[in-house]
Coordinates of C-alpha atoms in Angstrom, one line a residue:
M1101 CA 4.8 -153.5 47.4
T1102 CA 3.3 -156.9 46.6
A1103 CA 4.2 -159.6 49.1
T1104 CA 6.2 -162.5 47.8
K1105 CA 4.2 -165.8 48.1
I1106 CA 6.3 -168.2 50.1
A1107 CA 6.0 -171.9 50.9
I1108 CA 7.4 -173.8 53.9
V1109 CA 8.8 -177.2 53.0
G1110 CA 8.9 -179.4 56.2
V1111 CA 6.2 -178.4 58.7
G1112 CA 7.9 -179.5 61.9
K1113 CA 8.7 -178.0 65.3
I1114 CA 11.1 -175.3 64.0
A1115 CA 8.6 -174.2 61.3
R1116 CA 5.8 -173.9 63.7
D1117 CA 7.8 -172.3 66.5
Q1118 CA 9.8 -169.8 64.5
H1119 CA 9.2 -169.6 60.7
I1120 CA 5.5 -169.3 60.6
P1121 CA 5.2 -166.6 63.2
S1122 CA 8.1 -164.6 61.6
I1123 CA 6.6 -164.9 58.1
T1124 CA 3.2 -163.7 59.5
R1125 CA 4.9 -160.6 61.0
N1126 CA 6.8 -159.7 57.8
G1127 CA 4.7 -157.8 55.3
A1128 CA 7.2 -158.8 52.5
F1129 CA 6.0 -162.4 52.5
E1130 CA 2.7 -164.2 52.4
L1131 CA 2.6 -167.9 53.6
S1132 CA 0.7 -169.4 50.6
A1133 CA 1.6 -173.1 50.7
T1134 CA 3.3 -175.9 52.6
V1135 CA 4.9 -179.2 51.7
S1136 CA 4.5 -182.0 54.2
R1137 CA 3.5 -185.7 54.1
H1138 CA 2.3 -185.6 57.7
S1139 CA 1.0 -182.2 58.6
G1140 CA 0.1 -178.8 57.3
V1141 CA -1.1 -175.4 58.4
D1142 CA -4.8 -174.6 58.7
G1143 CA -6.1 -172.6 55.8
V1144 CA -2.9 -173.0 53.7
E1145 CA -2.7 -175.4 50.7
N1146 CA -0.5 -178.4 51.4
F1147 CA 1.4 -180.6 48.9
A1148 CA 2.9 -184.0 49.4
T1149 CA 6.2 -183.2 47.5
I1150 CA 8.1 -180.1 46.4
E1151 CA 7.6 -181.2 42.8
E1152 CA 3.9 -181.0 43.2
L1153 CA 4.2 -177.6 44.8
L1154 CA 6.3 -176.2 42.0
A1155 CA 4.0 -177.6 39.3
G1156 CA 0.8 -176.6 41.0
R1157 CA 1.7 -173.1 42.3
P1158 CA 3.7 -171.1 39.8
D1159 CA 2.7 -168.0 41.8
V1160 CA 4.8 -169.1 44.8
G1161 CA 8.1 -167.3 44.3
A1162 CA 10.1 -168.5 47.3
V1163 CA 10.5 -171.5 49.5
A1164 CA 11.8 -171.9 53.1
L1165 CA 13.3 -175.4 53.5
C1166 CA 12.9 -176.6 57.0
M1167 CA 13.3 -180.3 56.6
P1168 CA 16.3 -182.2 58.0
P1169 CA 19.6 -181.4 56.3
Q1170 CA 20.0 -184.9 54.7
A1171 CA 17.1 -184.2 52.4
R1172 CA 17.6 -180.5 51.8
F1173 CA 19.9 -180.5 48.8
D1174 CA 17.4 -182.2 46.4
A1175 CA 14.6 -179.9 47.4
A1176 CA 16.8 -176.8 47.1
W1177 CA 18.2 -177.9 43.7
T1178 CA 14.7 -178.6 42.4
A1179 CA 13.4 -175.2 43.6
I1180 CA 16.4 -173.3 42.2
K1181 CA 16.1 -174.9 38.9
A1182 CA 12.4 -174.0 38.8
G1183 CA 13.4 -170.3 39.3
R1184 CA 12.3 -170.0 43.0
H1185 CA 14.2 -168.1 45.7
V1186 CA 15.4 -170.4 48.4
L1187 CA 15.9 -170.0 52.2
L1188 CA 17.9 -172.8 53.9
E1189 CA 17.3 -173.5 57.6
K1190 CA 20.6 -174.2 59.4
P1191 CA 22.8 -176.2 58.8
P1192 CA 22.4 -175.3 55.1
G1193 CA 23.2 -178.9 54.0
A1194 CA 24.7 -182.2 55.0
T1195 CA 28.0 -181.5 53.3
V1196 CA 30.0 -178.5 52.3
A1197 CA 30.2 -179.5 48.6
E1198 CA 26.5 -179.7 48.2
V1199 CA 26.0 -176.2 49.5
E1200 CA 28.7 -174.9 47.1
A1201 CA 26.7 -176.6 44.3
L1202 CA 23.6 -174.7 45.3
I1203 CA 25.5 -171.4 45.3
A1204 CA 26.6 -172.1 41.7
A1205 CA 23.1 -173.1 40.7
A1206 CA 21.4 -170.0 42.2
R1207 CA 23.9 -167.8 40.5
D1208 CA 23.2 -169.5 37.1
E1209 CA 19.4 -169.3 37.5
G1210 CA 19.4 -165.7 38.9
V1211 CA 17.6 -166.5 42.1
A1212 CA 18.2 -165.5 45.7
L1213 CA 19.8 -168.1 48.0
F1214 CA 20.0 -167.6 51.8
A1215 CA 21.8 -169.9 54.2
T1216 CA 20.5 -168.8 57.5
W1217 CA 22.4 -168.7 60.8
H1218 CA 19.6 -167.7 63.2
S1219 CA 22.0 -167.1 66.2
R1220 CA 23.7 -164.3 64.3
Y1221 CA 20.5 -162.4 64.6
A1222 CA 20.5 -162.6 68.4
A1223 CA 20.2 -159.1 69.8
S1224 CA 23.8 -158.7 71.2
V1225 CA 25.8 -160.2 68.3
P1226 CA 26.2 -157.0 66.2
A1227 CA 27.3 -155.0 69.4
A1228 CA 29.8 -157.8 70.3
K1229 CA 31.3 -157.7 66.8
A1230 CA 31.7 -154.0 67.0
W1231 CA 33.3 -154.1 70.5
L1232 CA 35.8 -156.9 69.5
A1233 CA 36.8 -155.1 66.2
K1234 CA 38.7 -152.6 68.3
R1235 CA 40.5 -155.1 70.5
Q1236 CA 42.9 -158.0 70.3
V1237 CA 41.3 -161.3 71.1
Q1238 CA 43.5 -163.5 73.3
S1239 CA 41.2 -166.5 74.1
A1240 CA 37.6 -167.6 74.0
R1241 CA 35.6 -170.3 75.7
I1242 CA 32.3 -171.6 74.3
T1243 CA 29.9 -173.6 76.6
W1244 CA 26.9 -174.8 74.8
K1245 CA 24.9 -177.4 76.7
E1246 CA 21.2 -178.3 76.3
D1247 CA 18.7 -181.1 76.6
V1248 CA 18.2 -182.9 73.3
R1249 CA 14.9 -184.4 74.5
R1250 CA 13.5 -180.9 75.0
W1251 CA 14.5 -179.4 71.7
H1252 CA 14.3 -182.4 69.4
P1253 CA 11.5 -184.6 70.8
G1254 CA 11.3 -187.9 68.8
Q1255 CA 13.6 -186.7 66.0
E1256 CA 15.7 -189.6 65.1
W1257 CA 17.2 -188.0 62.0
I1258 CA 19.6 -186.0 64.2
W1259 CA 21.4 -189.3 65.1
Q1260 CA 21.8 -190.4 61.5
P1261 CA 24.7 -189.6 59.2
G1262 CA 24.4 -186.0 58.1
G1263 CA 22.2 -185.1 61.1
L1264 CA 25.2 -183.6 62.9
G1265 CA 24.2 -184.7 66.4
V1266 CA 25.3 -182.2 69.0
F1267 CA 26.6 -180.0 66.3
D1268 CA 23.0 -179.1 65.4
P1269 CA 23.0 -176.7 68.3
G1270 CA 26.8 -176.4 68.5
I1271 CA 26.9 -174.9 65.0
N1272 CA 24.8 -172.0 66.4
A1273 CA 27.7 -171.1 68.7
L1274 CA 30.1 -171.4 65.8
S1275 CA 28.0 -169.2 63.6
I1276 CA 28.2 -166.5 66.3
L1277 CA 32.0 -167.0 66.8
T1278 CA 32.8 -166.7 63.1
E1279 CA 30.6 -163.6 62.9
I1280 CA 32.1 -161.6 65.8
L1281 CA 35.8 -162.6 65.8
P1282 CA 38.0 -160.0 64.1
Q1283 CA 40.2 -162.7 62.7
P1284 CA 39.4 -166.3 61.7
V1285 CA 40.4 -169.4 63.7
R1286 CA 40.9 -173.0 62.6
V1287 CA 40.1 -176.3 64.3
T1288 CA 43.2 -177.9 65.7
A1289 CA 41.8 -180.8 67.7
A1290 CA 38.5 -182.4 68.6
E1291 CA 37.0 -185.2 70.7
L1292 CA 33.6 -186.5 69.6
Q1293 CA 31.5 -188.6 72.0
F1294 CA 29.2 -191.0 70.2
P1295 CA 26.5 -192.9 72.1
D1296 CA 26.7 -196.6 71.6
G1297 CA 24.7 -197.5 68.5
R1298 CA 24.4 -193.9 67.2
D1299 CA 26.0 -192.4 64.1
A1300 CA 26.2 -188.8 65.4
P1301 CA 27.9 -187.4 68.5
I1302 CA 26.1 -186.4 71.7
A1303 CA 29.0 -184.3 73.0
A1304 CA 32.1 -182.7 71.5
Q1305 CA 35.1 -180.8 72.7
L1306 CA 37.0 -178.6 70.2
Q1307 CA 40.2 -176.6 70.2
F1308 CA 40.8 -173.7 67.8
A1309 CA 43.8 -171.5 67.0
G1310 CA 44.2 -168.2 65.2
A1311 CA 47.1 -166.7 63.3
S1312 CA 47.8 -164.1 66.0
G1313 CA 48.1 -166.6 68.8
E1314 CA 44.5 -166.5 70.0
T1315 CA 42.9 -169.8 71.2
V1316 CA 39.3 -171.0 71.5
S1317 CA 37.8 -174.0 73.3
A1318 CA 34.3 -175.3 72.8
D1319 CA 32.3 -177.7 74.9
F1320 CA 29.1 -179.0 73.4
D1321 CA 26.8 -181.4 75.2
W1322 CA 23.3 -182.6 74.6
R1323 CA 22.7 -184.2 77.9
Q1324 CA 22.1 -181.2 80.1
T1325 CA 18.8 -181.1 81.9
G1326 CA 17.4 -178.1 83.9
P1327 CA 18.6 -174.7 82.9
Q1328 CA 20.2 -174.6 79.5
T1329 CA 23.7 -173.1 78.9
W1330 CA 24.6 -171.0 75.8
N1331 CA 27.6 -168.9 76.6
I1332 CA 30.6 -167.5 74.8
E1333 CA 33.3 -165.8 76.9
I1334 CA 36.1 -163.8 75.2
E1335 CA 39.2 -162.4 76.8
T1336 CA 40.8 -159.5 75.1
N1337 CA 43.7 -157.0 75.8
D1338 CA 41.0 -154.6 77.1
G1339 CA 38.5 -156.6 79.1
Q1340 CA 36.2 -159.6 78.9
L1341 CA 33.1 -159.9 76.7
K1342 CA 30.5 -162.5 77.5
L1343 CA 27.5 -163.5 75.4
S1344 CA 24.9 -165.5 77.2
S1345 CA 21.4 -166.9 76.5
G1346 CA 22.6 -167.7 73.0
G1347 CA 23.5 -164.1 72.3
A1348 CA 20.5 -162.3 73.8
E1349 CA 22.6 -160.8 76.6
M1350 CA 26.0 -159.2 76.5
T1351 CA 28.2 -158.2 79.5
I1352 CA 31.5 -156.4 79.5
D1353 CA 33.7 -157.1 82.6
G1354 CA 30.6 -158.4 84.4
K1355 CA 28.4 -155.4 83.6
V1356 CA 25.2 -156.0 81.6
M1357 CA 25.4 -153.9 78.4
M1358 CA 22.4 -155.5 76.4
Q1359 CA 19.6 -157.8 77.3
E1360 CA 16.8 -158.3 74.8
A1361 CA 14.2 -160.8 73.9
D1362 CA 14.5 -163.3 71.0
S1363 CA 13.9 -161.8 67.6
E1364 CA 16.3 -164.0 65.5
Y1365 CA 13.8 -165.3 62.9
D1366 CA 12.3 -161.9 62.4
G1367 CA 15.8 -160.8 61.4
I1368 CA 16.2 -163.8 59.1
Y1369 CA 13.1 -162.9 57.2
A1370 CA 14.0 -159.2 57.0
R1371 CA 17.3 -160.3 55.4
F1372 CA 15.6 -162.8 53.1
A1373 CA 13.2 -160.1 51.9
Q1374 CA 16.2 -157.9 51.0
L1375 CA 17.9 -160.7 49.1
V1376 CA 14.8 -161.5 47.2
A1377 CA 14.4 -157.8 46.2
E1378 CA 18.0 -157.7 45.1
T1379 CA 18.1 -161.3 43.7
S1380 CA 21.3 -161.8 45.8
I1381 CA 23.1 -164.7 47.5
D1382 CA 24.1 -164.8 51.1
V1383 CA 25.8 -168.1 52.0
D1384 CA 28.6 -168.2 54.6
L1385 CA 30.0 -171.7 54.9
A1386 CA 32.4 -170.9 57.8
P1387 CA 30.4 -172.6 60.6
L1388 CA 29.8 -175.7 58.5
V1389 CA 33.5 -175.9 57.6
H1390 CA 34.4 -175.9 61.3
V1391 CA 32.0 -178.8 61.9
A1392 CA 33.4 -180.7 58.9
D1393 CA 36.9 -180.1 60.1
A1394 CA 35.9 -181.4 63.6
F1395 CA 34.7 -184.6 62.1
M1396 CA 37.9 -184.9 60.0
L1397 CA 40.2 -184.3 63.0
G1398 CA 38.0 -185.7 65.8
R1399 CA 39.0 -188.6 68.0
R1400 CA 35.9 -190.8 68.3
I1401 CA 34.9 -191.9 71.8
V1402 CA 32.0 -194.4 72.4
V1403 CA 29.9 -193.5 75.4
D1404 CA 26.8 -195.1 77.0
A1405 CA 23.8 -195.6 74.8
F1406 CA 21.2 -192.8 74.7
E1407 CA 17.5 -193.2 74.0
M1408 CA 15.1 -190.3 73.1

């Protein structure tokens, strides 16, 4: 099978740390071009704009969009209309409506569209989903706390409108939650802490409720130094399930059931290869809808200024 030539648009930290290694390991793709005004990849042709890429490289059949979400819609729309398959880094867009427009465009043009949620490809997530499917969820608690300076060094876009702030990592937890819960939940209340002078929150506390009486709380914070915390604890009628390390480890009633190294982006590109082969669309908006609802319902609290 001939590998699909793919281009990365936005050669930043996430592209270098995750996308490029996973593309290199996946025989279904060949990294053939990049789009970046500031950097590129040695030995790979670079273009200043996606328009120049699409005009100059008709052989590139797919693009992985790794730029900040505020700029992603225009690039995705342009690529789709040029007949290219599109992979969207998370979150898939700055608004729900623009992602819905991309779904319609991809359907009209007959190309694959993939809104990635990399945390869903953590090792223990499928096993957690299967375990919960046979039980009644009573409550869940999400604790997702990390150091923004470590994971987003110098990236001011995250504090701008559409950058999501602490929901940039928090949406990873929500992508796992919406994948593994047997029944959906809805946001019922939220408190969002905005640093003085910033347009996106640095911390958030959310409450959710489900139709069967289950409750979920989420505590997101970007100010944690030292060890990072990515945990989801779920109480059921038949024991407690805990996902830790972002879904890499699963315990049942305190007993470790699974513990595996990170392979999330390898899973993403395996899925994208399948979608390209089938010319299919895989876009789940549930995590982004929860974030949008949190902004709609959230009580805004101004906290001390924060500098990167």
